[in-house]
C-alpha cells in the first residue's frame, strides 16, 4: 500500500529522470507543495515558467495558468495535471463580448487580469496580476483603462491609482466575492488582536476593512514577516494551512469557511504521480497565432513590472 511519502518520493525521482519541472499554485494542497520545484501565485509562476530549464513543465493549477506557461515556453511540453481544472473567472468574457466592449470604449487601453483565456489575451494590450496590477496600471501612458474581468480587483486598483479613468466589467472570482463584510465583524469579534489580510478579489467593503490587501504571495509574506501573532486570512482557505506549517508559533483563522476554489481542489498528488509516469494530465496545445498574439500582452506585463517607478 502506498503512502503520501512513498508517492512523493517516486514523483521526486521521476521528475529528475524525465526532466520535468513541477509548478504548483499556492492554492494546491500541501502534499503537492512538497514535491514542487516552485510554488507561487500566477505572477510568480509566469516568471518561473519562462526561466525553467527543463524540457517538460507540469502545472498544478488551472487551465489558464498552463496556457500562460505554454505561451511563454512554446518550445516545451506543457502538461496540466488535472484537465478538468478550470477557472470560472477566466471564462466570464468571450472574445465576441470583448470586441464589443473595445468598440464601446474606443481609445481605452485594455488591461486583462491574467485569469483569462489565451484567446481573450490576444485582444488585450497588457496583462496584470494581483501582485503587479497597481504598478502596471500606474505605468501605462493612457489615462483611460478598460479593466477586465474582475471588477473587485479593478475597484481596488482604481482606489490606488485615482489619476486613471478605469472602466470596470462585471466579473470576478466567485470564491472571493462570496466573502461578506459581516464576516469581517464576526471574525474581529472572535479574534480582536488578529490582523486581517485579504486578497483584492474580495468585495470593496471587505478590502477597505483590511490591515493588508495583496496577492496570495503578498499575504503569506506579510504573515511570515510580521511581529503579530494572529491573523485572519481572507483568501482561499488552503493558505491558512500553508501558513500554519510555515509559522507554527502563530495563529491563523479563515475569514470565511466557504472561500474554497473547487477547481484547485481537483488536483491530487496521484494526478501528479500519473503525469510524471507519462499516463496522466493533458498536454496544452495552442495555435501558433494565438500564442504569438497572446504573448504580446504578457510581455508588456513583464516589461512594465520591471520598469523603475517614478514616485515623484
mmCIF file with all atom_site columns, C-alpha atoms in Angstrom, residues 29-239:
data_model
loop_
_atom_site.group_PDB
_atom_site.id
_atom_site.type_symbol
_atom_site.label_atom_id
_atom_site.label_alt_id
_atom_site.label_comp_id
_atom_site.label_asym_id
_atom_site.label_entity_id
_atom_site.label_seq_id
_atom_site.pdbx_PDB_ins_code
_atom_site.Cartn_x
_atom_site.Cartn_y
_atom_site.Cartn_z
_atom_site.occupancy
_atom_site.B_iso_or_equiv
_atom_site.pdbx_formal_charge
_atom_site.auth_seq_id
_atom_site.auth_comp_id
_atom_site.auth_asym_id
_atom_site.auth_atom_id
_atom_site.pdbx_PDB_model_num
ATOM 1   C CA . UNK A 1 29  ? -2.659  21.075 -1.216  1.00 0.00 ? 29  UNK A CA 1
ATOM 2   C CA . UNK A 1 30  ? 0.422   20.845 0.980   1.00 0.00 ? 30  UNK A CA 1
ATOM 3   C CA . UNK A 1 31  ? 1.421   17.375 -0.226  1.00 0.00 ? 31  UNK A CA 1
ATOM 4   C CA . UNK A 1 32  ? 1.751   18.847 -3.727  1.00 0.00 ? 32  UNK A CA 1
ATOM 5   C CA . UNK A 1 33  ? 3.672   21.851 -2.415  1.00 0.00 ? 33  UNK A CA 1
ATOM 6   C CA . UNK A 1 34  ? 6.286   19.481 -1.031  1.00 0.00 ? 34  UNK A CA 1
ATOM 7   C CA . UNK A 1 35  ? 7.157   17.954 -4.429  1.00 0.00 ? 35  UNK A CA 1
ATOM 8   C CA . UNK A 1 36  ? 7.006   21.177 -6.484  1.00 0.00 ? 36  UNK A CA 1
ATOM 9   C CA . UNK A 1 37  ? 10.069  22.960 -7.877  1.00 0.00 ? 37  UNK A CA 1
ATOM 10  C CA . UNK A 1 38  ? 8.312   26.264 -7.391  1.00 0.00 ? 38  UNK A CA 1
ATOM 11  C CA . UNK A 1 39  ? 5.179   27.361 -5.543  1.00 0.00 ? 39  UNK A CA 1
ATOM 12  C CA . UNK A 1 40  ? 3.622   30.766 -6.067  1.00 0.00 ? 40  UNK A CA 1
ATOM 13  C CA . UNK A 1 41  ? 0.807   32.903 -7.391  1.00 0.00 ? 41  UNK A CA 1
ATOM 14  C CA . UNK A 1 42  ? 0.060   33.495 -11.070 1.00 0.00 ? 42  UNK A CA 1
ATOM 15  C CA . UNK A 1 43  ? 2.717   36.182 -11.434 1.00 0.00 ? 43  UNK A CA 1
ATOM 16  C CA . UNK A 1 44  ? 5.443   34.117 -9.797  1.00 0.00 ? 44  UNK A CA 1
ATOM 17  C CA . UNK A 1 45  ? 4.543   31.065 -11.860 1.00 0.00 ? 45  UNK A CA 1
ATOM 18  C CA . UNK A 1 46  ? 4.676   33.058 -15.098 1.00 0.00 ? 46  UNK A CA 1
ATOM 19  C CA . UNK A 1 47  ? 8.210   34.193 -14.269 1.00 0.00 ? 47  UNK A CA 1
ATOM 20  C CA . UNK A 1 48  ? 9.395   30.720 -13.262 1.00 0.00 ? 48  UNK A CA 1
ATOM 21  C CA . UNK A 1 49  ? 7.873   29.184 -16.375 1.00 0.00 ? 49  UNK A CA 1
ATOM 22  C CA . UNK A 1 50  ? 9.934   31.494 -18.562 1.00 0.00 ? 50  UNK A CA 1
ATOM 23  C CA . UNK A 1 51  ? 13.153  30.680 -16.666 1.00 0.00 ? 51  UNK A CA 1
ATOM 24  C CA . UNK A 1 52  ? 12.768  26.918 -16.213 1.00 0.00 ? 52  UNK A CA 1
ATOM 25  C CA . UNK A 1 53  ? 15.480  24.851 -17.921 1.00 0.00 ? 53  UNK A CA 1
ATOM 26  C CA . UNK A 1 54  ? 13.525  21.592 -18.037 1.00 0.00 ? 54  UNK A CA 1
ATOM 27  C CA . UNK A 1 55  ? 12.031  20.388 -21.313 1.00 0.00 ? 55  UNK A CA 1
ATOM 28  C CA . UNK A 1 56  ? 8.682   19.492 -19.747 1.00 0.00 ? 56  UNK A CA 1
ATOM 29  C CA . UNK A 1 57  ? 6.654   21.685 -17.385 1.00 0.00 ? 57  UNK A CA 1
ATOM 30  C CA . UNK A 1 58  ? 3.912   20.189 -15.244 1.00 0.00 ? 58  UNK A CA 1
ATOM 31  C CA . UNK A 1 59  ? 1.449   22.767 -13.959 1.00 0.00 ? 59  UNK A CA 1
ATOM 32  C CA . UNK A 1 60  ? -0.555  22.015 -10.822 1.00 0.00 ? 60  UNK A CA 1
ATOM 33  C CA . UNK A 1 61  ? -3.206  24.678 -11.013 1.00 0.00 ? 61  UNK A CA 1
ATOM 34  C CA . UNK A 1 62  ? -5.892  25.634 -13.521 1.00 0.00 ? 62  UNK A CA 1
ATOM 35  C CA . UNK A 1 63  ? -6.073  25.808 -17.304 1.00 0.00 ? 63  UNK A CA 1
ATOM 36  C CA . UNK A 1 64  ? -5.371  29.493 -17.920 1.00 0.00 ? 64  UNK A CA 1
ATOM 37  C CA . UNK A 1 65  ? -2.119  29.136 -15.949 1.00 0.00 ? 65  UNK A CA 1
ATOM 38  C CA . UNK A 1 66  ? -0.994  26.205 -18.079 1.00 0.00 ? 66  UNK A CA 1
ATOM 39  C CA . UNK A 1 67  ? -1.858  28.186 -21.202 1.00 0.00 ? 67  UNK A CA 1
ATOM 40  C CA . UNK A 1 68  ? 0.299   31.055 -19.931 1.00 0.00 ? 68  UNK A CA 1
ATOM 41  C CA . UNK A 1 69  ? 3.181   28.634 -19.370 1.00 0.00 ? 69  UNK A CA 1
ATOM 42  C CA . UNK A 1 70  ? 2.827   27.357 -22.945 1.00 0.00 ? 70  UNK A CA 1
ATOM 43  C CA . UNK A 1 71  ? 2.719   30.889 -24.342 1.00 0.00 ? 71  UNK A CA 1
ATOM 44  C CA . UNK A 1 72  ? 5.927   31.786 -22.530 1.00 0.00 ? 72  UNK A CA 1
ATOM 45  C CA . UNK A 1 73  ? 7.640   28.479 -23.366 1.00 0.00 ? 73  UNK A CA 1
ATOM 46  C CA . UNK A 1 74  ? 6.231   27.366 -26.742 1.00 0.00 ? 74  UNK A CA 1
ATOM 47  C CA . UNK A 1 75  ? 9.159   25.017 -27.371 1.00 0.00 ? 75  UNK A CA 1
ATOM 48  C CA . UNK A 1 76  ? 8.459   22.990 -24.231 1.00 0.00 ? 76  UNK A CA 1
ATOM 49  C CA . UNK A 1 77  ? 5.959   20.270 -23.471 1.00 0.00 ? 77  UNK A CA 1
ATOM 50  C CA . UNK A 1 78  ? 3.429   21.692 -21.013 1.00 0.00 ? 78  UNK A CA 1
ATOM 51  C CA . UNK A 1 79  ? 1.103   19.465 -19.020 1.00 0.00 ? 79  UNK A CA 1
ATOM 52  C CA . UNK A 1 80  ? -1.933  20.419 -16.964 1.00 0.00 ? 80  UNK A CA 1
ATOM 53  C CA . UNK A 1 81  ? -2.037  17.869 -14.174 1.00 0.00 ? 81  UNK A CA 1
ATOM 54  C CA . UNK A 1 82  ? -5.840  17.844 -13.920 1.00 0.00 ? 82  UNK A CA 1
ATOM 55  C CA . UNK A 1 83  ? -7.631  18.513 -17.239 1.00 0.00 ? 83  UNK A CA 1
ATOM 56  C CA . UNK A 1 84  ? -10.921 19.392 -15.515 1.00 0.00 ? 84  UNK A CA 1
ATOM 57  C CA . UNK A 1 85  ? -9.364  22.236 -13.511 1.00 0.00 ? 85  UNK A CA 1
ATOM 58  C CA . UNK A 1 86  ? -10.629 25.479 -14.997 1.00 0.00 ? 86  UNK A CA 1
ATOM 59  C CA . UNK A 1 87  ? -11.287 28.976 -13.683 1.00 0.00 ? 87  UNK A CA 1
ATOM 60  C CA . UNK A 1 88  ? -14.827 30.394 -13.695 1.00 0.00 ? 88  UNK A CA 1
ATOM 61  C CA . UNK A 1 89  ? -13.475 33.946 -13.873 1.00 0.00 ? 89  UNK A CA 1
ATOM 62  C CA . UNK A 1 90  ? -11.356 33.166 -16.927 1.00 0.00 ? 90  UNK A CA 1
ATOM 63  C CA . UNK A 1 91  ? -14.456 32.063 -18.811 1.00 0.00 ? 91  UNK A CA 1
ATOM 64  C CA . UNK A 1 92  ? -16.719 35.010 -17.924 1.00 0.00 ? 92  UNK A CA 1
ATOM 65  C CA . UNK A 1 93  ? -15.984 37.110 -21.007 1.00 0.00 ? 93  UNK A CA 1
ATOM 66  C CA . UNK A 1 94  ? -15.917 35.782 -24.569 1.00 0.00 ? 94  UNK A CA 1
ATOM 67  C CA . UNK A 1 95  ? -13.869 37.204 -27.405 1.00 0.00 ? 95  UNK A CA 1
ATOM 68  C CA . UNK A 1 96  ? -17.066 38.497 -29.035 1.00 0.00 ? 96  UNK A CA 1
ATOM 69  C CA . UNK A 1 97  ? -18.020 40.314 -25.843 1.00 0.00 ? 97  UNK A CA 1
ATOM 70  C CA . UNK A 1 98  ? -14.572 41.867 -25.578 1.00 0.00 ? 98  UNK A CA 1
ATOM 71  C CA . UNK A 1 99  ? -14.655 43.011 -29.193 1.00 0.00 ? 99  UNK A CA 1
ATOM 72  C CA . UNK A 1 100 ? -17.965 44.735 -28.461 1.00 0.00 ? 100 UNK A CA 1
ATOM 73  C CA . UNK A 1 101 ? -16.503 46.370 -25.351 1.00 0.00 ? 101 UNK A CA 1
ATOM 74  C CA . UNK A 1 102 ? -13.496 47.616 -27.329 1.00 0.00 ? 102 UNK A CA 1
ATOM 75  C CA . UNK A 1 103 ? -15.881 49.169 -29.844 1.00 0.00 ? 103 UNK A CA 1
ATOM 76  C CA . UNK A 1 104 ? -17.829 50.804 -26.996 1.00 0.00 ? 104 UNK A CA 1
ATOM 77  C CA . UNK A 1 105 ? -14.681 52.104 -25.271 1.00 0.00 ? 105 UNK A CA 1
ATOM 78  C CA . UNK A 1 106 ? -12.541 53.212 -28.193 1.00 0.00 ? 106 UNK A CA 1
ATOM 79  C CA . UNK A 1 107 ? -9.254  54.761 -27.157 1.00 0.00 ? 107 UNK A CA 1
ATOM 80  C CA . UNK A 1 108 ? -9.039  52.750 -23.923 1.00 0.00 ? 108 UNK A CA 1
ATOM 81  C CA . UNK A 1 109 ? -6.069  50.524 -23.105 1.00 0.00 ? 109 UNK A CA 1
ATOM 82  C CA . UNK A 1 110 ? -7.387  47.011 -22.423 1.00 0.00 ? 110 UNK A CA 1
ATOM 83  C CA . UNK A 1 111 ? -5.870  45.540 -19.260 1.00 0.00 ? 111 UNK A CA 1
ATOM 84  C CA . UNK A 1 112 ? -6.711  41.891 -18.658 1.00 0.00 ? 112 UNK A CA 1
ATOM 85  C CA . UNK A 1 113 ? -6.242  40.093 -15.383 1.00 0.00 ? 113 UNK A CA 1
ATOM 86  C CA . UNK A 1 114 ? -4.036  37.079 -16.054 1.00 0.00 ? 114 UNK A CA 1
ATOM 87  C CA . UNK A 1 115 ? -7.053  34.946 -15.046 1.00 0.00 ? 115 UNK A CA 1
ATOM 88  C CA . UNK A 1 116 ? -8.286  34.994 -18.650 1.00 0.00 ? 116 UNK A CA 1
ATOM 89  C CA . UNK A 1 117 ? -8.148  32.568 -21.562 1.00 0.00 ? 117 UNK A CA 1
ATOM 90  C CA . UNK A 1 118 ? -5.348  32.705 -24.119 1.00 0.00 ? 118 UNK A CA 1
ATOM 91  C CA . UNK A 1 119 ? -7.941  33.610 -26.764 1.00 0.00 ? 119 UNK A CA 1
ATOM 92  C CA . UNK A 1 120 ? -9.050  36.651 -24.784 1.00 0.00 ? 120 UNK A CA 1
ATOM 93  C CA . UNK A 1 121 ? -5.448  37.746 -24.228 1.00 0.00 ? 121 UNK A CA 1
ATOM 94  C CA . UNK A 1 122 ? -4.976  38.028 -27.996 1.00 0.00 ? 122 UNK A CA 1
ATOM 95  C CA . UNK A 1 123 ? -7.327  41.046 -27.907 1.00 0.00 ? 123 UNK A CA 1
ATOM 96  C CA . UNK A 1 124 ? -5.752  42.777 -24.894 1.00 0.00 ? 124 UNK A CA 1
ATOM 97  C CA . UNK A 1 125 ? -2.984  45.351 -24.599 1.00 0.00 ? 125 UNK A CA 1
ATOM 98  C CA . UNK A 1 126 ? -1.496  44.274 -21.278 1.00 0.00 ? 126 UNK A CA 1
ATOM 99  C CA . UNK A 1 127 ? -1.910  41.595 -18.637 1.00 0.00 ? 127 UNK A CA 1
ATOM 100 C CA . UNK A 1 128 ? -1.888  42.241 -14.906 1.00 0.00 ? 128 UNK A CA 1
ATOM 101 C CA . UNK A 1 129 ? -1.789  40.069 -11.805 1.00 0.00 ? 129 UNK A CA 1
ATOM 102 C CA . UNK A 1 130 ? -2.955  40.811 -8.297  1.00 0.00 ? 130 UNK A CA 1
ATOM 103 C CA . UNK A 1 131 ? 0.638   41.491 -7.254  1.00 0.00 ? 131 UNK A CA 1
ATOM 104 C CA . UNK A 1 132 ? 1.524   43.733 -10.194 1.00 0.00 ? 132 UNK A CA 1
ATOM 105 C CA . UNK A 1 133 ? -1.778  45.385 -11.180 1.00 0.00 ? 133 UNK A CA 1
ATOM 106 C CA . UNK A 1 134 ? -1.277  48.697 -9.381  1.00 0.00 ? 134 UNK A CA 1
ATOM 107 C CA . UNK A 1 135 ? 2.271   49.163 -10.671 1.00 0.00 ? 135 UNK A CA 1
ATOM 108 C CA . UNK A 1 136 ? 1.349   48.225 -14.234 1.00 0.00 ? 136 UNK A CA 1
ATOM 109 C CA . UNK A 1 137 ? -1.801  50.358 -14.455 1.00 0.00 ? 137 UNK A CA 1
ATOM 110 C CA . UNK A 1 138 ? 0.119   53.295 -13.000 1.00 0.00 ? 138 UNK A CA 1
ATOM 111 C CA . UNK A 1 139 ? 2.870   52.785 -15.612 1.00 0.00 ? 139 UNK A CA 1
ATOM 112 C CA . UNK A 1 140 ? 0.540   52.870 -18.617 1.00 0.00 ? 140 UNK A CA 1
ATOM 113 C CA . UNK A 1 141 ? 0.697   56.080 -20.662 1.00 0.00 ? 141 UNK A CA 1
ATOM 114 C CA . UNK A 1 142 ? -3.008  56.087 -21.420 1.00 0.00 ? 142 UNK A CA 1
ATOM 115 C CA . UNK A 1 143 ? -5.241  57.511 -18.684 1.00 0.00 ? 143 UNK A CA 1
ATOM 116 C CA . UNK A 1 144 ? -8.255  55.535 -19.931 1.00 0.00 ? 144 UNK A CA 1
ATOM 117 C CA . UNK A 1 145 ? -8.213  51.861 -18.961 1.00 0.00 ? 145 UNK A CA 1
ATOM 118 C CA . UNK A 1 146 ? -10.725 49.097 -19.683 1.00 0.00 ? 146 UNK A CA 1
ATOM 119 C CA . UNK A 1 147 ? -10.100 46.582 -16.886 1.00 0.00 ? 147 UNK A CA 1
ATOM 120 C CA . UNK A 1 148 ? -11.434 43.030 -17.038 1.00 0.00 ? 148 UNK A CA 1
ATOM 121 C CA . UNK A 1 149 ? -12.796 40.682 -15.876 1.00 0.00 ? 149 UNK A CA 1
ATOM 122 C CA . UNK A 1 150 ? -12.551 41.143 -12.070 1.00 0.00 ? 150 UNK A CA 1
ATOM 123 C CA . UNK A 1 151 ? -14.429 44.277 -11.013 1.00 0.00 ? 151 UNK A CA 1
ATOM 124 C CA . UNK A 1 152 ? -13.340 43.843 -7.371  1.00 0.00 ? 152 UNK A CA 1
ATOM 125 C CA . UNK A 1 153 ? -9.638  43.776 -8.210  1.00 0.00 ? 153 UNK A CA 1
ATOM 126 C CA . UNK A 1 154 ? -10.293 46.619 -10.646 1.00 0.00 ? 154 UNK A CA 1
ATOM 127 C CA . UNK A 1 155 ? -12.041 48.709 -7.983  1.00 0.00 ? 155 UNK A CA 1
ATOM 128 C CA . UNK A 1 156 ? -9.128  48.165 -5.592  1.00 0.00 ? 156 UNK A CA 1
ATOM 129 C CA . UNK A 1 157 ? -6.665  49.237 -8.297  1.00 0.00 ? 157 UNK A CA 1
ATOM 130 C CA . UNK A 1 158 ? -8.803  52.302 -9.060  1.00 0.00 ? 158 UNK A CA 1
ATOM 131 C CA . UNK A 1 159 ? -8.571  53.328 -5.396  1.00 0.00 ? 159 UNK A CA 1
ATOM 132 C CA . UNK A 1 160 ? -4.772  53.076 -5.553  1.00 0.00 ? 160 UNK A CA 1
ATOM 133 C CA . UNK A 1 161 ? -4.456  54.842 -8.915  1.00 0.00 ? 161 UNK A CA 1
ATOM 134 C CA . UNK A 1 162 ? -7.060  57.644 -8.831  1.00 0.00 ? 162 UNK A CA 1
ATOM 135 C CA . UNK A 1 163 ? -5.339  59.509 -11.665 1.00 0.00 ? 163 UNK A CA 1
ATOM 136 C CA . UNK A 1 164 ? -6.555  56.861 -14.120 1.00 0.00 ? 164 UNK A CA 1
ATOM 137 C CA . UNK A 1 165 ? -10.065 56.579 -15.552 1.00 0.00 ? 165 UNK A CA 1
ATOM 138 C CA . UNK A 1 166 ? -10.772 52.879 -15.086 1.00 0.00 ? 166 UNK A CA 1
ATOM 139 C CA . UNK A 1 167 ? -13.820 51.290 -16.673 1.00 0.00 ? 167 UNK A CA 1
ATOM 140 C CA . UNK A 1 168 ? -14.800 48.044 -14.949 1.00 0.00 ? 168 UNK A CA 1
ATOM 141 C CA . UNK A 1 169 ? -16.572 44.970 -16.277 1.00 0.00 ? 169 UNK A CA 1
ATOM 142 C CA . UNK A 1 170 ? -18.944 42.918 -14.136 1.00 0.00 ? 170 UNK A CA 1
ATOM 143 C CA . UNK A 1 171 ? -16.932 39.785 -13.380 1.00 0.00 ? 171 UNK A CA 1
ATOM 144 C CA . UNK A 1 172 ? -14.806 38.226 -10.675 1.00 0.00 ? 172 UNK A CA 1
ATOM 145 C CA . UNK A 1 173 ? -13.842 35.242 -8.576  1.00 0.00 ? 173 UNK A CA 1
ATOM 146 C CA . UNK A 1 174 ? -16.925 33.528 -7.107  1.00 0.00 ? 174 UNK A CA 1
ATOM 147 C CA . UNK A 1 175 ? -14.990 32.235 -4.085  1.00 0.00 ? 175 UNK A CA 1
ATOM 148 C CA . UNK A 1 176 ? -13.524 35.592 -3.057  1.00 0.00 ? 176 UNK A CA 1
ATOM 149 C CA . UNK A 1 177 ? -16.642 37.553 -3.991  1.00 0.00 ? 177 UNK A CA 1
ATOM 150 C CA . UNK A 1 178 ? -18.625 35.336 -1.622  1.00 0.00 ? 178 UNK A CA 1
ATOM 151 C CA . UNK A 1 179 ? -16.906 36.792 1.440   1.00 0.00 ? 179 UNK A CA 1
ATOM 152 C CA . UNK A 1 180 ? -19.160 39.339 3.152   1.00 0.00 ? 180 UNK A CA 1
ATOM 153 C CA . UNK A 1 181 ? -18.435 42.414 5.252   1.00 0.00 ? 181 UNK A CA 1
ATOM 154 C CA . UNK A 1 182 ? -20.388 40.999 8.192   1.00 0.00 ? 182 UNK A CA 1
ATOM 155 C CA . UNK A 1 183 ? -17.956 38.084 8.328   1.00 0.00 ? 183 UNK A CA 1
ATOM 156 C CA . UNK A 1 184 ? -15.184 40.595 8.997   1.00 0.00 ? 184 UNK A CA 1
ATOM 157 C CA . UNK A 1 185 ? -17.106 41.889 12.016  1.00 0.00 ? 185 UNK A CA 1
ATOM 158 C CA . UNK A 1 186 ? -17.771 38.376 13.265  1.00 0.00 ? 186 UNK A CA 1
ATOM 159 C CA . UNK A 1 187 ? -14.142 37.286 12.993  1.00 0.00 ? 187 UNK A CA 1
ATOM 160 C CA . UNK A 1 188 ? -12.807 40.504 14.520  1.00 0.00 ? 188 UNK A CA 1
ATOM 161 C CA . UNK A 1 189 ? -15.120 39.942 17.493  1.00 0.00 ? 189 UNK A CA 1
ATOM 162 C CA . UNK A 1 190 ? -13.757 36.408 17.872  1.00 0.00 ? 190 UNK A CA 1
ATOM 163 C CA . UNK A 1 191 ? -10.121 37.402 17.371  1.00 0.00 ? 191 UNK A CA 1
ATOM 164 C CA . UNK A 1 192 ? -9.732  41.090 18.289  1.00 0.00 ? 192 UNK A CA 1
ATOM 165 C CA . UNK A 1 193 ? -5.924  41.012 18.217  1.00 0.00 ? 193 UNK A CA 1
ATOM 166 C CA . UNK A 1 194 ? -5.658  39.386 14.788  1.00 0.00 ? 194 UNK A CA 1
ATOM 167 C CA . UNK A 1 195 ? -4.561  41.248 11.679  1.00 0.00 ? 195 UNK A CA 1
ATOM 168 C CA . UNK A 1 196 ? -6.904  40.967 8.698   1.00 0.00 ? 196 UNK A CA 1
ATOM 169 C CA . UNK A 1 197 ? -5.123  40.046 5.451   1.00 0.00 ? 197 UNK A CA 1
ATOM 170 C CA . UNK A 1 198 ? -7.277  39.852 2.324   1.00 0.00 ? 198 UNK A CA 1
ATOM 171 C CA . UNK A 1 199 ? -6.981  39.320 -1.413  1.00 0.00 ? 199 UNK A CA 1
ATOM 172 C CA . UNK A 1 200 ? -8.030  42.184 -3.731  1.00 0.00 ? 200 UNK A CA 1
ATOM 173 C CA . UNK A 1 201 ? -10.506 39.856 -5.448  1.00 0.00 ? 201 UNK A CA 1
ATOM 174 C CA . UNK A 1 202 ? -12.699 40.368 -2.373  1.00 0.00 ? 202 UNK A CA 1
ATOM 175 C CA . UNK A 1 203 ? -15.544 42.898 -2.365  1.00 0.00 ? 203 UNK A CA 1
ATOM 176 C CA . UNK A 1 204 ? -14.549 46.547 -1.717  1.00 0.00 ? 204 UNK A CA 1
ATOM 177 C CA . UNK A 1 205 ? -16.486 46.545 1.572   1.00 0.00 ? 205 UNK A CA 1
ATOM 178 C CA . UNK A 1 206 ? -14.158 43.740 2.701   1.00 0.00 ? 206 UNK A CA 1
ATOM 179 C CA . UNK A 1 207 ? -10.835 45.060 1.405   1.00 0.00 ? 207 UNK A CA 1
ATOM 180 C CA . UNK A 1 208 ? -11.469 48.510 2.905   1.00 0.00 ? 208 UNK A CA 1
ATOM 181 C CA . UNK A 1 209 ? -11.549 46.952 6.378   1.00 0.00 ? 209 UNK A CA 1
ATOM 182 C CA . UNK A 1 210 ? -8.309  45.021 5.939   1.00 0.00 ? 210 UNK A CA 1
ATOM 183 C CA . UNK A 1 211 ? -4.959  45.669 7.594   1.00 0.00 ? 211 UNK A CA 1
ATOM 184 C CA . UNK A 1 212 ? -3.279  44.414 4.425   1.00 0.00 ? 212 UNK A CA 1
ATOM 185 C CA . UNK A 1 213 ? -4.539  43.804 0.882   1.00 0.00 ? 213 UNK A CA 1
ATOM 186 C CA . UNK A 1 214 ? -2.381  41.856 -1.542  1.00 0.00 ? 214 UNK A CA 1
ATOM 187 C CA . UNK A 1 215 ? -1.744  38.800 -3.660  1.00 0.00 ? 215 UNK A CA 1
ATOM 188 C CA . UNK A 1 216 ? -1.565  35.318 -2.210  1.00 0.00 ? 216 UNK A CA 1
ATOM 189 C CA . UNK A 1 217 ? 2.213   35.562 -2.054  1.00 0.00 ? 217 UNK A CA 1
ATOM 190 C CA . UNK A 1 218 ? 1.959   39.017 -0.524  1.00 0.00 ? 218 UNK A CA 1
ATOM 191 C CA . UNK A 1 219 ? -0.398  37.751 2.186   1.00 0.00 ? 219 UNK A CA 1
ATOM 192 C CA . UNK A 1 220 ? 1.930   34.887 3.058   1.00 0.00 ? 220 UNK A CA 1
ATOM 193 C CA . UNK A 1 221 ? 4.999   37.129 3.128   1.00 0.00 ? 221 UNK A CA 1
ATOM 194 C CA . UNK A 1 222 ? 3.215   39.642 5.345   1.00 0.00 ? 222 UNK A CA 1
ATOM 195 C CA . UNK A 1 223 ? 2.205   36.943 7.825   1.00 0.00 ? 223 UNK A CA 1
ATOM 196 C CA . UNK A 1 224 ? 5.688   35.390 7.889   1.00 0.00 ? 224 UNK A CA 1
ATOM 197 C CA . UNK A 1 225 ? 7.473   38.699 8.418   1.00 0.00 ? 225 UNK A CA 1
ATOM 198 C CA . UNK A 1 226 ? 5.039   40.322 10.826  1.00 0.00 ? 226 UNK A CA 1
ATOM 199 C CA . UNK A 1 227 ? 5.710   40.502 14.549  1.00 0.00 ? 227 UNK A CA 1
ATOM 200 C CA . UNK A 1 228 ? 1.978   39.994 15.139  1.00 0.00 ? 228 UNK A CA 1
ATOM 201 C CA . UNK A 1 229 ? 0.947   36.569 16.347  1.00 0.00 ? 229 UNK A CA 1
ATOM 202 C CA . UNK A 1 230 ? -2.551  36.044 14.916  1.00 0.00 ? 230 UNK A CA 1
ATOM 203 C CA . UNK A 1 231 ? -4.105  36.622 11.512  1.00 0.00 ? 231 UNK A CA 1
ATOM 204 C CA . UNK A 1 232 ? -7.488  36.376 9.806   1.00 0.00 ? 232 UNK A CA 1
ATOM 205 C CA . UNK A 1 233 ? -6.925  35.205 6.230   1.00 0.00 ? 233 UNK A CA 1
ATOM 206 C CA . UNK A 1 234 ? -9.292  36.453 3.522   1.00 0.00 ? 234 UNK A CA 1
ATOM 207 C CA . UNK A 1 235 ? -8.357  34.280 0.572   1.00 0.00 ? 235 UNK A CA 1
ATOM 208 C CA . UNK A 1 236 ? -8.628  30.625 -0.494  1.00 0.00 ? 236 UNK A CA 1
ATOM 209 C CA . UNK A 1 237 ? -8.601  28.582 2.685   1.00 0.00 ? 237 UNK A CA 1
ATOM 210 C CA . UNK A 1 238 ? -5.651  26.379 1.751   1.00 0.00 ? 238 UNK A CA 1
ATOM 211 C CA . UNK A 1 239 ? -3.462  29.369 2.621   1.00 0.00 ? 239 UNK A CA 1
#
